mmCIF file of C-alpha atoms in Angstrom:
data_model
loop_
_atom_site.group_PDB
_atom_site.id
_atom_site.type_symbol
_atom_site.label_atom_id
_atom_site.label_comp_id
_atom_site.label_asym_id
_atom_site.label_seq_id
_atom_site.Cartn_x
_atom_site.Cartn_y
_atom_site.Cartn_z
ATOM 1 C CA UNK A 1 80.642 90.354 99.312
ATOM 2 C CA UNK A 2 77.957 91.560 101.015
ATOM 3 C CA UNK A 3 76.581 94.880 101.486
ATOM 4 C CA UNK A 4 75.091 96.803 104.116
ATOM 5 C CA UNK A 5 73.955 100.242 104.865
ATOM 6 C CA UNK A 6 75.510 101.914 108.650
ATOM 7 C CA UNK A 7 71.761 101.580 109.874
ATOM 8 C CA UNK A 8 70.966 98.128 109.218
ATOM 9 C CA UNK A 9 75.027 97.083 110.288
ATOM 10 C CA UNK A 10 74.140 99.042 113.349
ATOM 11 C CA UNK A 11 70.142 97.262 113.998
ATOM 12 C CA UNK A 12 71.675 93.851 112.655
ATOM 13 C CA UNK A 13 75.568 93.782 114.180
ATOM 14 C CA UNK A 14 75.176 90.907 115.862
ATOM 15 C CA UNK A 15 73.841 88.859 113.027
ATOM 16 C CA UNK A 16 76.274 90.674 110.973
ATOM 17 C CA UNK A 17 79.193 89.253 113.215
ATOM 18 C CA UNK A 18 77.601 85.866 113.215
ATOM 19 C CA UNK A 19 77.730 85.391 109.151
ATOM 20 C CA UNK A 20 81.354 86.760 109.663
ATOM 21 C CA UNK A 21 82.148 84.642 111.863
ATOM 22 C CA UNK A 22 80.589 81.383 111.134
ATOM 23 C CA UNK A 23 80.221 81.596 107.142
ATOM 24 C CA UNK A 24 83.503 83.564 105.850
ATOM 25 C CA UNK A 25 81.984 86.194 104.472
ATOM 26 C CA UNK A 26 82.727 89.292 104.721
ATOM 27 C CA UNK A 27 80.310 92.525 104.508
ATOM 28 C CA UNK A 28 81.048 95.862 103.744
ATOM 29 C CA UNK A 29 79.442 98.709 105.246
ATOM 30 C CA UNK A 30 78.371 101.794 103.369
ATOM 31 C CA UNK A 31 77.256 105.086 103.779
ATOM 32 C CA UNK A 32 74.666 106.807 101.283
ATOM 33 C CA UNK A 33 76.184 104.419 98.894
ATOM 34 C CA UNK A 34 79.919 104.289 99.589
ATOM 35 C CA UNK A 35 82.435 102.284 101.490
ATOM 36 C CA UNK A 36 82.877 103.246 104.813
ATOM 37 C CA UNK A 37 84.397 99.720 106.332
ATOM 38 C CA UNK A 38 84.505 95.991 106.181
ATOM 39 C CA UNK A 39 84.168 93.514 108.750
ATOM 40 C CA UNK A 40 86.134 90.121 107.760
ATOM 41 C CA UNK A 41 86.888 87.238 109.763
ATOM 42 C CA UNK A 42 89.643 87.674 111.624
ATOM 43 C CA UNK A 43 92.582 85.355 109.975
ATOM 44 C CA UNK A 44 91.843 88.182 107.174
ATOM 45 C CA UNK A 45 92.421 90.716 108.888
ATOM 46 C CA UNK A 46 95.530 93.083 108.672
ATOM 47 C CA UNK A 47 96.885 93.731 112.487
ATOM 48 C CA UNK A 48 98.375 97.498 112.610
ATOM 49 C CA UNK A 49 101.931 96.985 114.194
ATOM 50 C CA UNK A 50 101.696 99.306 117.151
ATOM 51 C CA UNK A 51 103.983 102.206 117.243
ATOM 52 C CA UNK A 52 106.788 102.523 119.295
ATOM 53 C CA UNK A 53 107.342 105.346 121.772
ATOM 54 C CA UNK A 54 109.940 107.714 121.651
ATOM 55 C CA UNK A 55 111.445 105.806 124.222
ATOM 56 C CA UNK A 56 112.033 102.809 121.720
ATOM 57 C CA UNK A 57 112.941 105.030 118.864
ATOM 58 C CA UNK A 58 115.521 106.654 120.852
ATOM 59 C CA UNK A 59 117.110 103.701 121.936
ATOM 60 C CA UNK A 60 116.581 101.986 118.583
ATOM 61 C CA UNK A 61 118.223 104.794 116.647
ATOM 62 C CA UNK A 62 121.273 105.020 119.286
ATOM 63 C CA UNK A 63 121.931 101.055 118.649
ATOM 64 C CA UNK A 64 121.736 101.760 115.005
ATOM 65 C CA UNK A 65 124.537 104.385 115.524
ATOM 66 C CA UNK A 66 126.614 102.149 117.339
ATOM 67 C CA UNK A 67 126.443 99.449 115.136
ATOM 68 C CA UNK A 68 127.120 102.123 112.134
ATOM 69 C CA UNK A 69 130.330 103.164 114.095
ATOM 70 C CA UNK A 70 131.715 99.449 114.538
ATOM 71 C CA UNK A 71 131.471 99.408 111.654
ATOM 72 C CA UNK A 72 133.196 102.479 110.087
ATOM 73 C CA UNK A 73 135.304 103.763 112.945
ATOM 74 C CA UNK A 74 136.777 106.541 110.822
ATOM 75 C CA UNK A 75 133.109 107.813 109.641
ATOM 76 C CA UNK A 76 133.104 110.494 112.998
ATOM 77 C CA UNK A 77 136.099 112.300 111.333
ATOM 78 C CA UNK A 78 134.434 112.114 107.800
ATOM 79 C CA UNK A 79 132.905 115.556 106.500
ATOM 80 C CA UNK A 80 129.385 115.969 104.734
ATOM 81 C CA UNK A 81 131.143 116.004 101.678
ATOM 82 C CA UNK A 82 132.640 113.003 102.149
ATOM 83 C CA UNK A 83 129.911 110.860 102.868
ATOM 84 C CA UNK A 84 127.750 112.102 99.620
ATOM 85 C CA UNK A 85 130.686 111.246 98.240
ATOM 86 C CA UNK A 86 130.892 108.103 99.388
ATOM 87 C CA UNK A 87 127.134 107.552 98.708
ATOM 88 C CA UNK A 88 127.707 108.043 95.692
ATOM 89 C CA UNK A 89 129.760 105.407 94.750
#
């Protein structure tokens, strides 16, 4: 892998995209000596699943209950003792 320092990445980007792009390689970027990033082609590349809103989560979460009371109906009359209990087994 090749390295770079943050100036040249930043004079030479373009190049630096290029060999990315075009040979496979990928370059990592330092700073006075140390990792700072890596540019890799892009089938390399981890995607960051984007985060859902509370929106989402709310809804998600209140499906999840529903589908937890289906399928337990008597878990609403259950105490906290009860279900540790019940974990535990």
């Amino acid at each position: 892998m090749r390295e770079v320092g943050v100036l040249e990445a930043k004079t030479h980007l373009s190049a630096l995209l290029d060999a990315v792009e075009k040979g496979g390689e990928a370059v990592l970027i330092t700073r006075n000596g140390r990792p700072v990033a890596k540019l890799s082609p892009a089938e390399e590349a981890t995607i960051m699943p984007r985060r859902a809103s509370a929106a989402e989560l709310a809804e998600r979460f209140k499906a999840l209950r529903e589908r937890i009371a289906a399928a337990n109906p008597d878990a609403e009359n259950l105490t906290w003792e009860q279900l540790k209990e019940d974990a535990r087994r």
